[in-house]
Short mmCIF file of C-alpha atoms and ligand atoms in Angstrom, two decimals:
data_model
loop_
_atom_site.label_atom_id
_atom_site.label_comp_id
_atom_site.label_asym_id
_atom_site.label_seq_id
_atom_site.Cartn_x
_atom_site.Cartn_y
_atom_site.Cartn_z
CA MET A 53 0.00 0.00 0.00
CA ARG A 54 1.22 3.56 -0.69
CA VAL A 55 1.30 5.46 2.64
CA LEU A 56 2.25 9.10 3.28
CA VAL A 57 3.58 9.84 6.78
CA THR A 58 3.56 13.48 7.89
CA GLY A 59 6.09 14.25 10.62
CA ALA A 60 8.18 11.41 9.15
CA ALA A 61 11.49 12.73 10.53
CA GLY A 62 10.10 13.02 14.07
CA PHE A 63 10.32 10.56 16.93
CA ILE A 64 7.15 8.52 16.35
CA GLY A 65 6.92 9.23 12.60
CA SER A 66 10.37 7.80 11.89
CA HIS A 67 9.58 4.58 13.78
CA LEU A 68 6.34 4.30 11.83
CA VAL A 69 8.25 4.77 8.54
CA ASP A 70 10.66 1.97 9.58
CA ARG A 71 7.78 -0.35 10.44
CA LEU A 72 5.88 0.39 7.20
CA LEU A 73 9.00 -0.31 5.12
CA THR A 74 9.63 -3.55 7.03
CA ASP A 75 6.05 -4.60 6.24
CA GLY A 76 6.71 -3.96 2.52
CA HIS A 77 4.67 -0.78 2.09
CA ASP A 78 5.60 1.94 -0.33
CA VAL A 79 6.28 5.00 1.86
CA ALA A 80 6.41 8.75 1.27
CA GLY A 81 7.50 11.03 4.13
CA LEU A 82 6.90 14.73 4.67
CA ASP A 83 8.45 16.92 7.37
CA ASP A 84 9.60 20.53 7.66
CA LEU A 85 12.43 19.43 10.00
CA SER A 86 11.40 22.03 12.61
CA THR A 87 11.97 19.48 15.39
CA GLY A 88 12.45 16.31 13.34
CA ARG A 89 15.90 15.18 12.20
CA LEU A 90 16.96 13.56 8.94
CA GLY A 91 19.19 11.34 11.08
CA ASN A 92 16.02 9.66 12.41
CA LEU A 93 15.44 8.36 8.86
CA ALA A 94 18.93 6.84 8.48
CA ASP A 95 17.63 3.25 8.81
CA ALA A 96 14.78 3.98 6.37
CA ARG A 97 17.16 5.46 3.82
CA ARG A 98 19.43 2.42 4.10
CA ALA A 99 16.43 0.11 3.67
CA GLY A 100 15.34 2.03 0.51
CA GLY A 101 11.73 2.57 -0.57
CA LEU A 102 11.20 5.95 1.12
CA SER A 103 10.62 9.17 -0.83
CA PHE A 104 11.12 12.12 1.51
CA SER A 105 10.03 15.76 1.00
CA ARG A 106 11.03 18.65 3.23
CA PHE A 107 7.70 20.43 3.27
CA ASP A 108 5.59 22.67 5.53
CA LEU A 109 2.04 21.44 6.31
CA LEU A 110 0.85 25.03 5.91
CA SER A 111 2.26 25.38 2.41
CA GLY A 112 -0.18 26.39 -0.33
CA ASP A 113 1.42 23.68 -2.51
CA LEU A 114 0.55 20.84 -0.12
CA ALA A 115 -2.31 19.64 -2.34
CA GLY A 116 0.14 19.40 -5.26
CA LEU A 117 2.55 17.31 -3.19
CA VAL A 118 -0.14 14.90 -1.95
CA ALA A 119 -1.53 14.59 -5.50
CA LYS A 120 1.98 13.81 -6.80
CA GLU A 121 2.62 11.18 -4.10
CA ARG A 122 -0.84 9.59 -4.59
CA PRO A 123 -1.03 7.83 -1.19
CA GLU A 124 -3.94 5.53 -0.39
CA VAL A 125 -3.59 6.31 3.34
CA VAL A 126 -2.06 9.32 5.13
CA CYS A 127 -0.73 8.92 8.70
CA HIS A 128 -0.79 12.44 10.12
CA LEU A 129 1.82 12.93 12.84
CA ALA A 130 3.35 16.31 11.95
CA ALA A 131 2.59 18.70 14.80
CA GLN A 132 3.81 21.25 17.26
CA MET A 133 4.05 18.68 20.06
CA ASP A 134 5.22 20.73 23.06
CA VAL A 135 2.32 21.27 25.52
CA ARG A 136 4.15 24.07 27.36
CA ARG A 137 4.97 25.85 24.09
CA SER A 138 1.26 25.68 23.18
CA VAL A 139 0.51 27.60 26.38
CA ALA A 140 3.25 30.17 25.72
CA ASP A 141 2.39 30.60 22.02
CA PRO A 142 -1.16 29.34 21.35
CA LEU A 143 -1.35 31.00 17.92
CA HIS A 144 1.65 29.07 16.64
CA ASP A 145 0.16 25.86 18.03
CA THR A 146 -3.17 26.59 16.31
CA ARG A 147 -1.47 27.37 13.00
CA VAL A 148 0.44 24.09 12.86
CA ASN A 149 -1.97 21.78 14.68
CA VAL A 150 -5.34 23.07 13.47
CA LEU A 151 -4.75 24.97 10.20
CA GLY A 152 -2.02 22.53 9.15
CA THR A 153 -4.41 19.62 9.73
CA VAL A 154 -7.21 21.30 7.77
CA ASN A 155 -4.79 22.09 4.90
CA LEU A 156 -3.79 18.42 4.87
CA LEU A 157 -7.38 17.11 4.94
CA ASP A 158 -8.24 19.37 2.02
CA ALA A 159 -5.23 18.09 0.09
CA CYS A 160 -6.26 14.49 0.88
CA VAL A 161 -9.77 14.99 -0.51
CA ARG A 162 -8.42 16.50 -3.72
CA ALA A 163 -5.92 13.66 -4.15
CA GLY A 164 -8.53 10.94 -3.56
CA VAL A 165 -6.90 9.60 -0.36
CA ARG A 166 -8.97 6.77 1.16
CA LYS A 167 -8.12 7.28 4.84
CA VAL A 168 -6.28 9.53 7.32
CA VAL A 169 -4.92 8.09 10.58
CA PHE A 170 -4.47 10.96 13.04
CA ALA A 171 -2.07 11.10 16.01
CA SER A 172 -4.31 12.43 18.76
CA SER A 173 -3.35 12.66 22.41
CA GLY A 174 -4.96 10.52 25.13
CA GLY A 175 -2.84 12.36 27.70
CA THR A 176 -4.42 15.76 26.99
CA ILE A 177 -7.86 15.52 25.33
CA TYR A 178 -9.63 14.04 28.37
CA GLY A 179 -8.17 16.52 30.89
CA GLN A 180 -8.11 14.91 34.33
CA PRO A 181 -10.37 11.85 33.87
CA THR A 182 -12.59 10.92 36.81
CA VAL A 183 -12.27 7.17 36.12
CA LEU A 184 -8.99 5.43 35.22
CA PRO A 185 -8.04 3.88 32.91
CA VAL A 186 -10.09 6.29 30.77
CA THR A 187 -12.15 4.93 27.85
CA GLU A 188 -13.05 6.65 24.57
CA ARG A 189 -16.54 7.33 25.97
CA ALA A 190 -15.21 9.84 28.55
CA ALA A 191 -15.99 13.52 28.05
CA LEU A 192 -13.34 15.68 26.36
CA HIS A 193 -11.88 18.38 28.63
CA PRO A 194 -8.56 19.58 27.21
CA THR A 195 -6.78 22.00 29.54
CA SER A 196 -4.12 23.28 27.08
CA PRO A 197 -4.19 24.80 23.57
CA TYR A 198 -2.33 21.66 22.44
CA GLY A 199 -5.12 19.39 23.75
CA ALA A 200 -7.79 21.71 22.33
CA ALA A 201 -6.09 21.55 18.91
CA LYS A 202 -6.08 17.73 19.02
CA VAL A 203 -9.83 17.77 19.77
CA ALA A 204 -10.27 20.22 16.86
CA GLY A 205 -8.28 17.88 14.59
CA GLU A 206 -10.54 14.97 15.52
CA THR A 207 -13.62 17.14 14.93
CA TYR A 208 -12.40 18.16 11.47
CA LEU A 209 -11.79 14.50 10.61
CA GLY A 210 -15.46 13.86 11.43
CA ALA A 211 -16.56 16.82 9.30
CA TYR A 212 -14.47 15.70 6.31
CA ARG A 213 -15.83 12.18 6.67
CA ALA A 214 -19.41 13.50 6.60
CA LEU A 215 -18.77 16.01 3.80
CA HIS A 216 -16.41 14.11 1.51
CA GLY A 217 -16.44 10.47 2.65
CA LEU A 218 -12.77 10.72 3.71
CA GLY A 219 -12.10 7.72 5.99
CA SER A 220 -10.34 8.38 9.29
CA THR A 221 -9.25 6.94 12.62
CA SER A 222 -7.85 8.98 15.52
CA LEU A 223 -5.37 7.19 17.73
CA ALA A 224 -5.32 8.81 21.19
CA LEU A 225 -1.76 8.03 22.22
CA GLY A 226 -0.46 7.72 25.77
CA ASN A 227 2.97 9.08 26.72
CA VAL A 228 5.12 7.59 24.01
CA TYR A 229 8.74 6.76 24.84
CA GLY A 230 11.67 5.01 23.16
CA PRO A 231 14.82 5.60 21.11
CA ARG A 232 15.07 8.94 19.18
CA GLN A 233 12.81 10.59 21.73
CA ASP A 234 12.90 14.36 22.02
CA PRO A 235 12.98 15.83 25.56
CA HIS A 236 10.21 18.34 24.68
CA GLY A 237 7.40 15.89 23.79
CA GLU A 238 4.64 14.56 26.02
CA ALA A 239 6.81 11.79 27.49
CA GLY A 240 9.92 13.98 27.33
CA VAL A 241 10.66 13.21 30.97
CA VAL A 242 12.04 9.80 29.94
CA ALA A 243 14.65 11.42 27.67
CA ILE A 244 15.38 14.16 30.23
CA PHE A 245 15.98 11.72 33.11
CA ALA A 246 17.91 9.26 30.93
CA ARG A 247 20.29 11.93 29.62
CA ALA A 248 20.86 13.50 33.04
CA LEU A 249 21.35 10.16 34.83
CA LEU A 250 23.87 9.01 32.19
CA ALA A 251 25.77 12.29 32.59
CA ARG A 252 25.55 11.97 36.41
CA ALA A 253 23.84 15.38 36.35
CA PRO A 254 21.13 16.33 38.91
CA THR A 255 17.51 15.38 38.18
CA THR A 256 14.35 17.13 39.40
CA VAL A 257 10.91 15.66 40.09
CA TYR A 258 8.20 18.34 40.00
CA GLY A 259 5.55 17.88 42.69
CA ASP A 260 5.66 15.07 45.24
CA GLY A 261 6.42 12.38 42.63
CA THR A 262 2.96 10.77 42.73
CA SER A 263 1.69 12.18 39.42
CA SER A 264 1.42 9.35 36.92
CA ARG A 265 1.22 8.71 33.19
CA ASP A 266 0.61 5.80 30.79
CA TYR A 267 3.99 5.14 29.14
CA VAL A 268 3.68 3.22 25.88
CA HIS A 269 6.65 2.12 23.75
CA VAL A 270 7.05 3.71 20.32
CA GLU A 271 7.18 0.33 18.54
CA ASP A 272 3.81 -0.58 20.05
CA VAL A 273 2.47 2.78 18.82
CA ALA A 274 3.78 2.15 15.28
CA ASP A 275 2.05 -1.25 15.45
CA ALA A 276 -1.26 0.45 16.33
CA PHE A 277 -1.00 2.73 13.26
CA VAL A 278 -0.29 -0.24 10.98
CA ARG A 279 -3.31 -2.13 12.31
CA VAL A 280 -5.78 0.63 11.36
CA LEU A 281 -4.57 1.32 7.80
CA GLY A 282 -7.49 -0.71 6.42
CA PRO A 283 -11.21 -0.07 7.10
CA VAL A 284 -10.88 -1.18 10.77
CA GLY A 285 -11.61 1.64 13.22
CA ASP A 286 -13.02 3.91 10.52
CA GLY A 287 -14.79 6.94 12.00
CA ARG A 288 -13.55 6.17 15.52
CA ARG A 289 -11.12 7.34 18.17
CA LEU A 290 -9.13 4.50 19.70
CA ASN A 291 -6.91 4.84 22.79
CA VAL A 292 -3.34 3.52 22.57
CA GLY A 293 -1.85 2.86 26.00
CA THR A 294 -1.00 0.11 28.45
CA GLY A 295 -3.75 0.86 30.98
CA THR A 296 -1.07 1.17 33.68
CA ALA A 297 -0.19 4.48 35.31
CA THR A 298 3.45 4.83 36.40
CA THR A 299 4.36 7.60 38.85
CA VAL A 300 7.17 9.97 37.98
CA ARG A 301 9.01 8.85 41.12
CA GLU A 302 8.80 5.19 40.01
CA LEU A 303 9.89 6.16 36.49
CA HIS A 304 12.97 7.83 37.96
CA ARG A 305 13.77 4.70 39.98
CA LEU A 306 13.44 2.45 36.92
CA LEU A 307 15.65 4.72 34.81
CA ALA A 308 18.27 5.07 37.55
CA THR A 309 18.38 1.25 37.77
CA ALA A 310 18.70 0.93 33.97
CA VAL A 311 21.57 3.45 33.97
CA GLY A 312 23.22 2.12 37.14
CA ALA A 313 23.07 5.57 38.76
CA PRO A 314 21.87 6.62 42.24
CA ASP A 315 18.11 7.14 42.51
CA GLU A 316 18.27 10.53 44.22
CA PRO A 317 16.13 13.16 42.45
CA ALA A 318 15.63 16.66 43.85
CA PHE A 319 12.02 17.79 44.32
CA ALA A 320 10.51 21.11 43.17
CA PRO A 321 6.98 22.54 43.30
CA SER A 322 4.63 21.05 40.69
CA ARG A 323 4.11 23.03 37.49
CA LEU A 324 0.89 24.85 36.71
CA GLY A 325 -1.66 22.84 34.77
CA GLU A 326 0.01 19.43 35.23
CA LEU A 327 -2.52 16.58 35.48
CA GLN A 328 -2.30 14.24 38.45
CA ALA A 329 -2.93 10.93 36.70
CA VAL A 330 -3.77 9.52 33.26
CA SER A 331 -3.96 5.96 32.01
CA LEU A 332 -5.76 4.75 28.90
CA ASP A 333 -8.11 1.82 28.42
CA SER A 334 -7.17 0.35 25.01
CA SER A 335 -9.60 -2.56 25.03
CA ALA A 336 -11.53 -1.05 22.06
CA LEU A 337 -8.34 -1.13 19.95
CA ARG A 338 -7.60 -4.67 21.14
CA ARG A 339 -11.10 -5.86 20.25
CA ALA A 340 -11.02 -4.17 16.83
CA THR A 341 -7.48 -5.12 15.75
CA GLY A 342 -5.93 -7.59 18.22
CA TRP A 343 -3.41 -4.89 19.29
CA THR A 344 -1.78 -5.31 22.64
CA PRO A 345 1.30 -3.56 24.05
CA ARG A 346 4.24 -5.95 23.69
CA VAL A 347 7.18 -4.02 25.18
CA PRO A 348 7.27 -4.18 29.01
CA LEU A 349 8.22 -0.84 30.60
CA VAL A 350 11.44 -2.09 32.24
CA GLU A 351 12.66 -3.54 28.94
CA GLY A 352 11.60 -0.48 26.93
CA LEU A 353 13.33 1.92 29.32
CA ALA A 354 16.54 -0.16 29.19
CA GLY A 355 16.48 0.03 25.37
CA THR A 356 15.87 3.78 25.51
CA VAL A 357 18.83 4.26 27.88
CA ASP A 358 21.05 2.22 25.52
CA ALA A 359 19.95 4.40 22.59
CA VAL A 360 20.66 7.64 24.51
CA ARG A 361 24.06 6.21 25.52
CA ARG A 362 24.88 5.42 21.85
CA GLU A 363 23.75 8.91 20.71
CA GLY A 364 26.04 10.50 23.27
CA ALA A 365 28.98 8.24 22.44
N1 LIG B 137 5.36 11.79 22.00
C1 LIG B 137 4.22 11.58 22.65
O1 LIG B 137 4.21 11.13 23.79
C2 LIG B 137 2.89 11.86 21.97
C3 LIG B 137 1.71 11.59 22.67
C4 LIG B 137 0.48 11.84 22.05
C5 LIG B 137 0.44 12.33 20.76
N2 LIG B 137 1.59 12.60 20.11
C6 LIG B 137 1.50 13.11 18.74
O2 LIG B 137 2.23 12.27 17.87
C7 LIG B 137 2.78 13.03 16.79
C8 LIG B 137 4.28 12.84 16.71
O3 LIG B 137 4.88 13.30 17.92
P1 LIG B 137 6.42 13.12 18.24
O4 LIG B 137 6.54 12.90 19.71
O5 LIG B 137 7.01 12.12 17.30
O6 LIG B 137 6.95 14.59 17.96
P2 LIG B 137 8.08 15.10 16.94
O7 LIG B 137 8.25 16.57 17.17
O8 LIG B 137 9.30 14.24 17.07
O9 LIG B 137 7.40 14.87 15.54
C9 LIG B 137 6.61 15.85 14.91
C10 LIG B 137 7.23 16.11 13.55
O10 LIG B 137 6.42 17.07 12.87
C11 LIG B 137 7.29 17.95 12.16
N3 LIG B 137 6.58 19.21 11.95
C12 LIG B 137 6.25 20.15 12.86
N4 LIG B 137 5.63 21.18 12.27
C13 LIG B 137 5.54 20.88 10.94
C14 LIG B 137 5.00 21.55 9.80
N5 LIG B 137 4.42 22.76 9.92
N6 LIG B 137 5.09 20.96 8.60
C15 LIG B 137 5.69 19.73 8.47
N7 LIG B 137 6.23 19.05 9.52
C16 LIG B 137 6.15 19.62 10.73
C17 LIG B 137 8.51 18.11 13.06
O11 LIG B 137 9.67 18.52 12.37
C18 LIG B 137 8.64 16.69 13.64
O12 LIG B 137 9.52 15.90 12.88
C19 LIG B 137 2.37 14.48 17.06
O13 LIG B 137 1.18 14.74 16.35
C20 LIG B 137 2.10 14.49 18.55
O14 LIG B 137 1.19 15.53 18.90
C21 LIG B 137 2.83 12.38 20.68
#
């Protein structure tokens, strides 16, 4: 199948490109390299079969590019992915995450794309859920411009489906971690702790360490995208997480163990707007596609530490 991945040079996008190529798909990648790195696509370039374009989602020529690439499915991961930056500069976030998405959906309709798979955010669209793990039926209460833009993206997918018959699935991702991870993303704390612990630099836990997140490995996330390329999950949002909440204090302990460093973080007051706890119920995705998270957290963190060690070497 011909698949276009937006945000292909980013953390999750590049792993998805690798997985699609391994599965024998014909892959086109688009990225403006604002946070993504061409180095993330080194394996894909070695494997062959990837056509990459440095391109801005907001470009007036996007429709021309999508028409030229003629993908059957578009996996839309390009985004401004820093929640704190969305608070500091909500207009920039809206431009990339809302207008960029609308520009892409328009281009997809014109090019006759069958389906768009959208990277939504289970960690922000529900706000602080009252019941954990949260299911797709929970009310949407984003508390940041970033979360609001993800809800807007999902809403536009629904509108384009109704108007133009464009197929779509939104994957509401947990806190994604793994090799190539950027410290600024939603699960950036894994990269921040891993780098600091390897350098024997001080680490800081904000709050009392009890706030918790659903950490899901990037290869499991790529697997979820691959499983919904067909008609499965059409018109739906599906959560992608492990269902387990890990506290930031426990995460620090696991990473310190993986590094072989002392587990002695400093503590600082919690940051404004931080949620206390999120974990995602992914049973709808499991029922629809058979997906289940395969990488245990301890193993995934050890692999991430090894990758950070190699990058620094
Ligand atoms: N990392 C997580 O924990 C997480 C959780 C939930 C959802 N997501 C979503 O998954 C997607 C990928 O996130 P990531 O963590 O890999 O982040 P990332 O920053 O590594 O990837 C995003 C990519 O989009 C590119 N990009 C940004 N603006 C662009 C533009 N205007 N035109 C073209 N390309 C542009 C960047 O260069 C980057 O390569 C994002 O949509 C993000 O919101 C991530």
